[in-house]
CSV table of C-alpha atoms and ligand atoms in Angstrom, one decimal:
chain,number,residue,atom,x,y,z
J,196,UNK,CA,68.8,202.3,-1.1
J,197,UNK,CA,65.6,204.3,-0.8
J,198,UNK,CA,63.0,202.6,1.3
J,199,UNK,CA,59.6,203.5,2.9
J,200,UNK,CA,59.8,203.5,6.7
J,201,UNK,CA,56.5,203.0,8.4
J,202,UNK,CA,58.0,204.7,11.5
J,203,UNK,CA,58.5,208.1,9.7
J,204,UNK,CA,55.9,207.5,7.0
J,205,UNK,CA,58.5,208.6,4.4
J,206,UNK,CA,60.7,207.1,1.7
J,207,UNK,CA,64.2,207.4,3.2
J,208,UNK,CA,67.8,206.6,2.4
J,209,UNK,CA,68.6,203.3,4.1
J,210,UNK,CA,71.6,203.9,6.4
J,211,UNK,CA,72.5,200.9,8.6
J,212,UNK,CA,73.8,201.6,12.0
J,213,UNK,CA,77.0,199.5,11.7
J,214,UNK,CA,78.5,200.2,8.3
J,215,UNK,CA,77.8,197.4,5.8
J,216,UNK,CA,76.3,195.0,8.5
J,217,UNK,CA,72.5,194.9,8.5
J,218,UNK,CA,70.5,193.5,11.3
J,219,UNK,CA,67.1,192.4,10.1
J,220,UNK,CA,64.3,190.8,12.0
J,221,UNK,CA,61.2,189.2,10.6
J,222,UNK,CA,58.0,188.0,12.4
J,223,UNK,CA,57.7,184.3,11.6
J,224,UNK,CA,54.6,182.3,11.1
J,225,UNK,CA,52.2,181.1,13.7
J,226,UNK,CA,52.5,177.3,13.1
J,227,UNK,CA,49.0,176.2,13.8
J,228,UNK,CA,48.1,175.7,10.1
J,229,UNK,CA,49.6,175.9,6.6
J,230,UNK,CA,50.7,179.3,5.5
J,231,UNK,CA,48.3,180.8,2.9
J,232,UNK,CA,49.8,182.5,-0.2
J,233,UNK,CA,49.0,185.8,1.4
J,234,UNK,CA,51.4,185.1,4.3
J,235,UNK,CA,53.9,184.0,1.7
J,236,UNK,CA,53.6,187.3,-0.2
J,237,UNK,CA,55.1,188.9,2.8
J,238,UNK,CA,57.9,186.4,3.0
J,239,UNK,CA,58.6,186.6,-0.7
J,240,UNK,CA,59.0,190.4,-0.6
J,241,UNK,CA,61.1,190.2,2.6
J,242,UNK,CA,63.3,187.7,0.9
J,243,UNK,CA,63.8,190.0,-2.1
J,244,UNK,CA,64.7,192.8,0.3
J,245,UNK,CA,67.3,190.7,2.1
J,246,UNK,CA,68.8,189.5,-1.2
J,247,UNK,CA,68.8,193.0,-2.7
J,248,UNK,CA,70.7,194.3,0.3
J,249,UNK,CA,73.3,191.5,-0.1
J,250,UNK,CA,73.4,192.2,-3.8
J,251,UNK,CA,74.0,195.9,-3.1
J,252,UNK,CA,77.0,195.0,-0.9
J,253,UNK,CA,75.6,194.8,2.6
J,254,UNK,CA,76.0,191.7,4.8
J,255,UNK,CA,72.6,190.9,6.2
J,256,UNK,CA,72.1,188.9,9.4
J,257,UNK,CA,68.5,187.9,9.6
J,258,UNK,CA,66.5,186.4,12.5
J,259,UNK,CA,63.0,185.0,12.5
J,260,UNK,CA,60.9,183.6,15.3
J,261,UNK,CA,58.5,180.7,15.0
J,262,UNK,CA,55.3,181.4,17.0
J,263,UNK,CA,54.5,178.1,18.7
J,264,UNK,CA,52.8,179.6,21.8
J,265,UNK,CA,50.9,182.7,23.0
J,266,UNK,CA,49.3,184.0,19.8
J,267,UNK,CA,45.6,184.2,20.5
J,268,UNK,CA,42.9,184.2,17.9
J,269,UNK,CA,42.5,187.9,18.4
J,270,UNK,CA,45.7,189.9,18.4
J,271,UNK,CA,44.3,191.9,21.3
J,272,UNK,CA,44.7,189.0,23.8
J,273,UNK,CA,41.3,187.5,23.6
J,274,UNK,CA,40.1,184.2,22.2
J,275,UNK,CA,42.0,180.9,22.4
J,276,UNK,CA,45.7,180.2,21.8
J,277,UNK,CA,45.9,179.5,18.0
J,278,UNK,CA,48.2,176.6,18.6
J,279,UNK,CA,45.8,174.9,21.0
J,280,UNK,CA,43.0,175.4,18.6
J,281,UNK,CA,45.1,173.8,15.8
J,282,UNK,CA,46.0,170.9,18.0
J,283,UNK,CA,42.3,170.2,18.9
J,284,UNK,CA,41.3,170.4,15.3
J,285,UNK,CA,43.8,167.8,14.3
J,286,UNK,CA,43.7,165.6,17.5
J,287,UNK,CA,47.4,166.1,18.0
J,288,UNK,CA,49.6,167.7,20.6
J,289,UNK,CA,50.7,171.3,20.3
J,290,UNK,CA,54.3,170.3,19.8
J,291,UNK,CA,53.3,167.8,17.1
J,292,UNK,CA,51.4,170.4,15.1
J,293,UNK,CA,54.2,173.0,15.7
J,294,UNK,CA,56.7,170.6,14.1
J,295,UNK,CA,54.4,169.6,11.3
J,296,UNK,CA,53.5,173.2,10.2
J,297,UNK,CA,57.1,174.6,10.8
J,298,UNK,CA,58.3,171.9,8.3
J,299,UNK,CA,55.5,172.7,6.0
J,300,UNK,CA,56.3,176.4,6.1
J,301,UNK,CA,59.9,175.9,5.2
J,302,UNK,CA,59.0,173.4,2.5
J,303,UNK,CA,56.7,176.1,0.9
J,304,UNK,CA,59.5,178.6,1.3
J,305,UNK,CA,61.9,176.2,-0.5
J,306,UNK,CA,59.5,175.9,-3.4
J,307,UNK,CA,59.2,179.7,-3.6
J,308,UNK,CA,63.0,180.1,-3.4
J,309,UNK,CA,62.7,182.0,-0.1
J,310,UNK,CA,66.0,181.7,1.7
J,311,UNK,CA,65.8,180.5,5.3
J,312,UNK,CA,66.9,183.2,7.7
J,313,UNK,CA,70.3,182.8,9.4
J,314,UNK,CA,68.6,182.2,12.7
J,315,UNK,CA,65.2,180.7,13.2
J,316,UNK,CA,64.0,180.5,16.8
J,317,UNK,CA,60.8,179.0,18.2
J,318,UNK,CA,59.3,180.9,21.0
J,319,UNK,CA,59.1,177.8,23.2
J,320,UNK,CA,62.9,177.7,23.3
J,321,UNK,CA,63.2,181.2,24.8
J,322,UNK,CA,61.0,181.2,27.9
J,323,UNK,CA,63.8,182.1,30.2
J,324,UNK,CA,64.6,185.2,28.1
J,325,UNK,CA,60.9,186.3,28.1
J,326,UNK,CA,60.7,185.9,31.9
J,327,UNK,CA,63.9,188.0,32.3
J,328,UNK,CA,62.5,190.8,30.1
J,329,UNK,CA,59.2,190.8,32.0
J,330,UNK,CA,61.0,191.0,35.3
J,331,UNK,CA,62.9,194.0,34.1
J,332,UNK,CA,59.7,195.7,32.8
J,333,UNK,CA,58.1,195.1,36.3
J,334,UNK,CA,61.2,196.5,38.1
J,335,UNK,CA,61.2,199.6,35.9
J,336,UNK,CA,57.5,200.1,36.5
J,337,UNK,CA,56.3,199.5,32.9
J,338,UNK,CA,54.4,196.4,33.9
J,339,UNK,CA,51.8,195.4,36.5
J,340,UNK,CA,50.2,192.3,37.8
J,341,UNK,CA,46.4,192.1,37.7
J,342,UNK,CA,44.1,189.1,37.9
J,343,UNK,CA,47.4,187.1,38.2
J,344,UNK,CA,48.4,188.0,34.7
J,345,UNK,CA,51.3,190.4,33.9
J,346,UNK,CA,50.3,193.4,31.7
J,347,UNK,CA,52.3,196.1,30.0
J,348,UNK,CA,51.2,199.5,31.1
J,349,UNK,CA,51.0,201.6,27.8
J,350,UNK,CA,50.1,204.8,29.7
J,351,UNK,CA,53.7,204.8,31.0
J,352,UNK,CA,55.0,205.7,27.6
J,353,UNK,CA,55.0,209.2,26.0
J,354,UNK,CA,54.3,207.9,22.6
J,355,UNK,CA,52.8,204.5,22.5
J,356,UNK,CA,51.4,205.1,19.1
J,357,UNK,CA,54.7,206.1,17.5
J,358,UNK,CA,54.2,203.6,14.7
J,359,UNK,CA,50.6,204.3,13.8
J,360,UNK,CA,50.8,208.0,14.5
J,361,UNK,CA,47.3,208.2,15.8
J,362,UNK,CA,45.1,206.7,18.5
J,363,UNK,CA,42.2,205.5,16.3
J,364,UNK,CA,43.9,202.2,16.1
J,365,UNK,CA,43.3,201.7,19.8
J,366,UNK,CA,39.6,201.9,19.2
J,367,UNK,CA,39.8,199.2,16.6
J,368,UNK,CA,40.5,196.7,19.4
J,369,UNK,CA,37.0,197.3,20.5
J,370,UNK,CA,35.5,196.2,17.2
J,371,UNK,CA,37.5,193.1,16.6
J,372,UNK,CA,35.9,189.7,16.4
J,373,UNK,CA,35.5,187.7,19.5
J,374,UNK,CA,36.5,190.6,21.8
J,375,UNK,CA,35.7,190.3,25.4
J,376,UNK,CA,36.7,193.2,27.6
J,377,UNK,CA,39.6,192.2,29.9
J,378,UNK,CA,38.7,193.9,33.1
J,379,UNK,CA,42.2,193.5,34.5
J,380,UNK,CA,43.6,196.0,32.1
J,381,UNK,CA,44.2,199.5,33.4
J,382,UNK,CA,44.2,201.0,29.9
J,383,UNK,CA,42.4,199.6,26.8
J,384,UNK,CA,45.7,199.3,24.9
J,385,UNK,CA,47.6,197.4,27.7
J,386,UNK,CA,48.6,193.9,26.7
J,387,UNK,CA,49.5,190.7,28.3
J,388,UNK,CA,53.2,189.8,28.9
J,389,UNK,CA,52.5,186.6,30.8
J,390,UNK,CA,49.4,184.6,31.4
J,391,UNK,CA,49.0,182.7,34.6
J,392,UNK,CA,45.4,182.6,35.9
J,393,UNK,CA,42.8,183.3,33.3
J,394,UNK,CA,40.2,181.5,31.3
J,395,UNK,CA,43.0,179.8,29.4
J,396,UNK,CA,43.4,177.1,32.0
J,397,UNK,CA,43.4,174.4,29.3
J,398,UNK,CA,46.6,175.7,27.8
J,399,UNK,CA,48.7,172.6,27.0
J,400,UNK,CA,52.2,174.1,27.3
J,401,UNK,CA,52.9,175.9,30.6
J,402,UNK,CA,56.1,177.0,32.3
J,403,UNK,CA,57.2,177.9,35.9
J,404,UNK,CA,57.7,181.6,36.4
J,405,UNK,CA,58.1,184.0,39.3
J,406,UNK,CA,54.3,184.7,38.9
J,407,UNK,CA,53.1,181.1,38.8
J,408,UNK,CA,52.8,178.5,36.1
J,409,UNK,CA,51.8,180.1,32.8
J,410,UNK,CA,52.8,181.1,29.4
J,411,UNK,CA,54.0,184.2,27.5
J,412,UNK,CA,52.0,186.7,25.5
J,413,UNK,CA,52.7,186.8,21.8
J,414,UNK,CA,54.3,190.3,21.5
J,415,UNK,CA,57.1,189.6,24.0
J,416,UNK,CA,58.6,186.8,21.9
J,417,UNK,CA,59.6,189.0,19.0
J,418,UNK,CA,61.2,191.7,21.1
J,419,UNK,CA,63.0,189.2,23.2
J,420,UNK,CA,64.2,187.0,20.3
J,421,UNK,CA,65.4,190.0,18.3
J,422,UNK,CA,67.4,191.4,21.2
J,423,UNK,CA,68.8,187.9,22.1
J,424,UNK,CA,70.3,187.4,18.6
J,425,UNK,CA,70.8,190.9,17.3
J,426,UNK,CA,71.6,193.0,20.4
J,427,UNK,CA,70.3,196.3,21.6
J,428,UNK,CA,69.6,197.9,18.2
J,429,UNK,CA,68.0,196.7,15.0
J,430,UNK,CA,68.2,198.2,11.5
J,431,UNK,CA,65.1,196.8,9.9
J,432,UNK,CA,62.0,194.9,11.1
J,433,UNK,CA,59.6,193.3,8.7
J,434,UNK,CA,56.1,192.0,8.6
J,435,UNK,CA,52.7,192.2,7.0
J,436,UNK,CA,50.7,195.4,7.5
J,437,UNK,CA,48.3,193.7,9.9
J,438,UNK,CA,51.3,193.5,12.3
J,439,UNK,CA,51.6,197.3,12.6
J,440,UNK,CA,49.0,197.4,15.2
J,441,UNK,CA,49.0,196.0,17.9
J,442,UNK,CA,51.9,193.6,17.4
J,443,UNK,CA,54.7,195.9,16.2
J,444,UNK,CA,53.4,198.9,18.3
J,445,UNK,CA,53.7,196.6,21.3
J,446,UNK,CA,57.1,195.3,20.3
J,447,UNK,CA,58.4,198.9,20.2
J,448,UNK,CA,56.8,199.7,23.6
J,449,UNK,CA,58.3,196.8,25.5
J,450,UNK,CA,61.7,196.8,23.7
J,451,UNK,CA,62.3,200.5,24.3
J,452,UNK,CA,61.0,200.3,27.9
J,453,UNK,CA,63.3,197.4,28.5
J,454,UNK,CA,66.4,198.9,26.8
J,455,UNK,CA,65.9,202.5,27.8
J,456,UNK,CA,66.6,203.8,24.3
J,457,UNK,CA,65.4,203.8,20.6
J,458,UNK,CA,65.4,200.3,19.2
J,459,UNK,CA,64.6,199.7,15.5
J,460,UNK,CA,65.2,202.3,12.8
J,461,UNK,CA,63.3,201.1,9.8
J,462,UNK,CA,60.0,199.3,9.7
J,463,UNK,CA,59.2,197.5,6.4
J,464,UNK,CA,55.6,196.3,5.9
J,465,UNK,CA,54.1,194.4,3.1
J,466,UNK,CA,50.5,195.1,2.0
J,467,UNK,CA,48.1,192.3,1.9
J,468,UNK,CA,47.2,189.8,-0.8
J,469,UNK,CA,43.4,189.8,-1.0
J,470,UNK,CA,41.0,187.5,-2.8
J,471,UNK,CA,37.9,188.9,-4.5
J,472,UNK,CA,36.0,188.9,-1.3
J,473,UNK,CA,38.6,190.7,0.7
J,474,UNK,CA,41.4,189.7,3.1
J,475,UNK,CA,42.7,186.2,2.6
J,476,UNK,CA,41.7,183.8,5.3
J,477,UNK,CA,42.6,180.3,6.5
J,478,UNK,CA,39.0,179.5,7.5
J,479,UNK,CA,36.8,181.2,4.9
J,480,UNK,CA,36.5,180.4,1.1
J,481,UNK,CA,39.2,178.4,-0.7
J,482,UNK,CA,42.3,178.0,1.5
J,483,UNK,CA,45.0,179.1,-1.0
J,484,UNK,CA,48.3,177.3,-0.3
J,485,UNK,CA,51.3,176.6,-2.4
J,486,UNK,CA,50.3,172.9,-2.5
J,487,UNK,CA,46.9,173.8,-3.9
J,488,UNK,CA,48.6,175.9,-6.7
J,489,UNK,CA,50.8,172.9,-7.4
J,490,UNK,CA,47.8,170.5,-7.6
J,491,UNK,CA,46.3,172.9,-10.1
J,492,UNK,CA,49.4,172.6,-12.2
J,493,UNK,CA,51.2,175.9,-11.4
J,494,UNK,CA,54.9,176.0,-10.8
J,495,UNK,CA,55.2,177.8,-7.4
J,496,UNK,CA,57.7,180.2,-9.0
J,497,UNK,CA,54.8,181.5,-11.1
J,498,UNK,CA,53.4,182.8,-7.8
J,499,UNK,CA,56.7,184.4,-7.0
J,500,UNK,CA,56.7,186.2,-10.3
J,501,UNK,CA,53.1,187.2,-9.7
J,502,UNK,CA,54.2,188.9,-6.5
J,503,UNK,CA,57.3,190.5,-8.0
J,504,UNK,CA,55.2,192.2,-10.7
J,505,UNK,CA,53.5,194.4,-8.1
J,506,UNK,CA,54.9,196.9,-5.6
J,507,UNK,CA,55.0,195.5,-2.1
J,508,UNK,CA,53.1,198.6,-0.7
J,509,UNK,CA,50.1,198.1,-2.9
J,510,UNK,CA,47.3,195.7,-2.0
J,511,UNK,CA,47.3,192.8,-4.5
J,512,UNK,CA,44.2,190.9,-5.6
J,513,UNK,CA,44.7,187.2,-6.4
J,514,UNK,CA,42.9,185.7,-9.3
J,515,UNK,CA,43.5,182.5,-11.4
J,516,UNK,CA,43.1,184.6,-14.6
J,517,UNK,CA,46.0,186.8,-13.7
J,518,UNK,CA,48.0,183.8,-12.5
J,519,UNK,CA,47.4,182.1,-15.9
J,520,UNK,CA,48.8,185.1,-17.7
J,521,UNK,CA,51.8,185.2,-15.4
J,522,UNK,CA,52.3,181.4,-16.0
J,523,UNK,CA,52.6,182.1,-19.8
J,524,UNK,CA,54.9,185.1,-19.2
J,525,UNK,CA,57.1,182.9,-17.0
J,526,UNK,CA,57.4,180.2,-19.7
J,527,UNK,CA,58.3,182.8,-22.3
J,528,UNK,CA,60.9,184.3,-20.0
J,529,UNK,CA,62.5,180.9,-19.3
J,530,UNK,CA,62.4,180.1,-23.1
J,531,UNK,CA,64.2,183.3,-23.9
J,532,UNK,CA,67.0,182.5,-21.4
J,533,UNK,CA,67.1,178.9,-22.7
J,534,UNK,CA,67.6,180.1,-26.3
J,535,UNK,CA,70.6,182.2,-25.5
J,536,UNK,CA,73.7,180.8,-27.2
J,537,UNK,CA,76.7,182.2,-25.4
J,538,UNK,CA,80.0,182.1,-27.0
J,539,UNK,CA,83.1,183.3,-25.3
J,540,UNK,CA,83.2,185.5,-22.2
J,541,UNK,CA,80.5,188.0,-21.1
J,542,UNK,CA,81.6,191.6,-21.5
J,543,UNK,CA,81.8,193.8,-18.3
J,544,UNK,CA,81.3,196.8,-20.5
J,545,UNK,CA,78.0,195.5,-21.9
J,546,UNK,CA,76.8,194.3,-18.5
J,547,UNK,CA,77.6,197.3,-16.3
J,548,UNK,CA,74.8,199.7,-17.5
J,549,UNK,CA,72.2,197.0,-17.0
J,550,UNK,CA,73.5,196.1,-13.6
J,551,UNK,CA,73.3,199.8,-12.6
J,552,UNK,CA,69.7,200.1,-13.9
J,553,UNK,CA,68.7,197.0,-11.9
J,554,UNK,CA,70.3,198.4,-8.7
J,555,UNK,CA,68.5,201.7,-9.3
J,556,UNK,CA,65.1,200.0,-9.9
J,557,UNK,CA,65.2,197.9,-6.8
J,558,UNK,CA,66.9,200.5,-4.8
J,559,UNK,CA,63.9,202.7,-5.4
J,560,UNK,CA,61.7,201.4,-2.5
J,561,UNK,CA,62.2,197.9,-3.8
J,562,UNK,CA,60.5,198.4,-7.1
J,563,UNK,CA,60.5,194.8,-8.3
J,564,UNK,CA,58.3,195.4,-11.3
J,565,UNK,CA,60.9,198.0,-12.6
J,566,UNK,CA,63.6,195.4,-11.9
J,567,UNK,CA,61.7,192.9,-14.1
J,568,UNK,CA,61.5,195.6,-16.9
J,569,UNK,CA,65.3,195.9,-16.8
J,570,UNK,CA,65.5,192.2,-17.2
J,571,UNK,CA,63.2,192.2,-20.2
J,572,UNK,CA,64.9,195.2,-21.8
J,573,UNK,CA,68.3,193.5,-21.3
J,574,UNK,CA,67.1,190.3,-23.0
J,575,UNK,CA,66.0,192.4,-26.0
J,576,UNK,CA,69.2,194.6,-26.1
J,577,UNK,CA,72.0,194.5,-28.7
J,578,UNK,CA,74.5,192.8,-26.5
J,579,UNK,CA,76.1,189.4,-26.7
J,580,UNK,CA,74.3,186.3,-25.5
J,581,UNK,CA,77.1,185.6,-23.1
J,582,UNK,CA,76.5,188.9,-21.4
J,583,UNK,CA,72.8,188.3,-21.4
J,584,UNK,CA,73.1,185.0,-19.7
J,585,UNK,CA,75.6,186.4,-17.2
J,586,UNK,CA,73.2,189.2,-16.4
J,587,UNK,CA,70.2,186.9,-16.1
J,588,UNK,CA,72.1,184.8,-13.6
J,589,UNK,CA,73.2,187.9,-11.8
J,590,UNK,CA,69.7,189.4,-11.5
J,591,UNK,CA,68.4,186.0,-10.4
J,592,UNK,CA,70.5,186.3,-7.2
J,593,UNK,CA,67.8,188.8,-6.1
J,594,UNK,CA,64.7,187.7,-8.2
J,595,UNK,CA,65.2,184.0,-7.5
J,596,UNK,CA,63.0,182.9,-10.4
J,597,UNK,CA,65.3,180.1,-11.5
J,598,UNK,CA,65.8,181.8,-14.8
J,599,UNK,CA,68.2,179.3,-16.1
J,600,UNK,CA,66.3,176.2,-15.1
J,601,UNK,CA,65.2,175.3,-18.6
J,602,UNK,CA,68.8,175.4,-19.8
J,603,UNK,CA,69.8,173.1,-17.0
J,604,UNK,CA,66.9,170.8,-17.9
J,605,UNK,CA,68.4,170.2,-21.3
J,606,UNK,CA,69.8,166.8,-22.0
J,607,UNK,CA,72.7,166.1,-19.8
J,608,UNK,CA,76.1,166.8,-21.4
J,609,UNK,CA,77.2,163.7,-23.3
J,610,UNK,CA,80.9,163.7,-22.4
J,611,UNK,CA,81.9,161.1,-25.1
J,612,UNK,CA,80.2,163.3,-27.7
J,613,UNK,CA,82.0,166.4,-26.4
J,614,UNK,CA,85.4,164.5,-26.6
J,615,UNK,CA,84.6,163.4,-30.1
J,616,UNK,CA,83.7,166.9,-31.2
J,617,UNK,CA,86.9,168.3,-29.7
J,618,UNK,CA,88.9,165.7,-31.5
J,619,UNK,CA,87.2,166.4,-34.9
J,620,UNK,CA,87.8,170.2,-34.5
J,621,UNK,CA,91.4,169.6,-33.7
J,622,UNK,CA,91.7,167.3,-36.7
J,623,UNK,CA,90.1,169.9,-38.9
J,624,UNK,CA,92.5,172.5,-37.6
J,625,UNK,CA,95.5,170.3,-38.6
J,626,UNK,CA,93.9,169.7,-42.0
J,627,UNK,CA,93.5,173.4,-42.6
J,628,UNK,CA,97.1,174.0,-41.5
J,629,UNK,CA,98.2,171.4,-44.1
J,630,UNK,CA,95.9,173.1,-46.6
J,631,UNK,CA,93.8,170.0,-47.0
J,632,UNK,CA,90.6,171.9,-47.4
J,633,UNK,CA,88.6,168.9,-48.7
J,634,UNK,CA,89.3,167.1,-45.5
J,635,UNK,CA,88.4,170.1,-43.4
J,636,UNK,CA,85.1,170.4,-45.2
J,637,UNK,CA,84.4,166.7,-44.8
J,638,UNK,CA,84.9,167.1,-41.0
J,639,UNK,CA,82.5,170.0,-40.9
J,640,UNK,CA,79.9,167.9,-42.8
J,641,UNK,CA,80.5,165.0,-40.4
J,642,UNK,CA,79.9,167.3,-37.4
J,643,UNK,CA,76.8,168.8,-39.0
J,644,UNK,CA,75.4,165.3,-39.5
J,645,UNK,CA,75.6,164.8,-35.8
J,646,UNK,CA,73.8,168.1,-35.2
J,647,UNK,CA,76.9,170.2,-34.4
J,648,UNK,CA,77.4,173.6,-36.1
J,649,UNK,CA,80.9,175.2,-36.0
J,650,UNK,CA,82.1,178.7,-36.4
J,651,UNK,CA,85.6,180.0,-36.8
J,652,UNK,CA,86.3,183.0,-34.7
J,653,UNK,CA,89.5,184.9,-33.8
J,654,UNK,CA,89.6,183.0,-30.5
J,655,UNK,CA,89.4,179.7,-32.4
J,656,UNK,CA,86.6,177.4,-33.5
J,657,UNK,CA,83.4,177.4,-31.4
J,658,UNK,CA,80.6,174.9,-31.7
J,659,UNK,CA,77.0,174.4,-30.6
J,660,UNK,CA,74.3,171.9,-31.0
J,661,UNK,CA,71.7,173.0,-33.6
J,662,UNK,CA,68.7,174.7,-32.0
J,663,UNK,CA,65.2,173.3,-32.4
J,664,UNK,CA,63.8,176.8,-32.8
E,262,AMP,P1,50.9,184.7,10.9
E,262,AMP,O1,51.3,183.3,10.6
E,262,AMP,O2,49.4,184.9,11.0
E,262,AMP,O3,51.5,185.3,12.2
E,262,AMP,O4,51.3,185.7,9.7
E,262,AMP,C1,52.5,185.5,9.1
E,262,AMP,C2,52.8,186.8,8.3
E,262,AMP,O5,51.9,186.9,7.2
E,262,AMP,C3,52.8,188.1,9.1
E,262,AMP,O6,53.9,188.9,8.7
E,262,AMP,C4,51.5,188.7,8.6
E,262,AMP,O7,51.5,190.1,8.7
E,262,AMP,C5,51.4,188.3,7.1
E,262,AMP,N1,50.1,188.2,6.5
E,262,AMP,C6,49.0,187.8,7.0
E,262,AMP,N2,47.9,187.9,6.1
E,262,AMP,C7,48.5,188.3,5.0
E,262,AMP,C8,48.0,188.7,3.7
E,262,AMP,N3,46.7,188.4,3.3
E,262,AMP,N4,48.8,189.2,2.7
E,262,AMP,C9,50.1,189.4,3.1
E,262,AMP,N5,50.7,189.1,4.3
E,262,AMP,C10,49.9,188.6,5.2
E,263,ZN,ZN1,56.6,189.5,15.6
């Protein structure tokens, strides 16, 4: 597979470190509110990546954290803990809202056919591991204590900006919303590993640590959870582009300082979904959630198709006009698959060229829109319906658009009817053998009267219920 690597800023051949085993880590949601459909764009495209790798013969082990502590309203360690803010808003405890929004997140994922990662780990379950990592960073001289918080010293690294490739990003911290300069920091880009004494005294969840009662910073959780479950190296790390700086930059800094060697080889970043006014937000404008789309009458998988039509590295603008077009296209697509009338077995010879085209399309930096073109071309091609149906099911292992759902929604099979048809066909066979063609024709007519058409083939007589269209 060819894939764009944010680390090298190039499209590269994907070569996992351990043969066919792929270790994949994904930054999970901060569970202080519902996910908006922008967040879910990232998770949809990461889901396609995981499924494509499995389709192409790899075995992916995927880990995701749940941020239920430590993510402040500004990624640069200022503002309030988002979880506390959410709890205040809803007059609940932090753990109550963490549970509620974690469940809501996975319910949304289910509706969008996003597979749950193999391991999902809430940050609050790993405090011991975070403390251990911070202790090692202090011992190795990469961290310091100031104002009773523990900070990572970014000046100790030769190439702190390895992911962004330039230092302008650092300056951006200075122009973020609600930034207050933290006078404890030795360098502007230093970040908090552990908060003890600070203006966040009201923090609801606090833990004992060698540096006093406190709570972890946001970045440490992803490094620590990834290393806990996937070991000292990582093939691919995913997230939205806003995570590149400072979050992923800081993850690399602390993981490599802790491990003493290179950590993650490929960085996969999904561009943002925007609305007309710009970046999608949970506080400004219409809060676009999966439930809202459902209330408006959209099948959530229409939104999945909407995302698959665009390349993950291009910003995507959301509008209801485009979504309406995608909804019609989705219905037409399901209709085409529903109308396939397979007889006999699919043909490997017919299927193989299309499978190869599909692999090539998605293997080209996850070009999902080309993958969809292969699907449409296949449905129009001069191959048997049995092969078409088998291919649609096969591609759906990656696309997860429930392409056969309308077929499954057809009236449930009436077993008594099937038994009756089978008996009639057998009776007709015997009549033909006895050269009683009048009886054979009468049976055919009898079947037709019940809406059953039959066809004699070399493999025997096949039947189907007459189509409405
Ligand atoms: P959060 O819950 O804020 O930690 O974000 C969850 C994921 O959604 C992260 O990978 C973000 O990078 C990603 N994300 C945030 N906003 C957007 C957006 N507008 N479009 C796509 N992905 C986003
Ligand atoms: Zn993360």
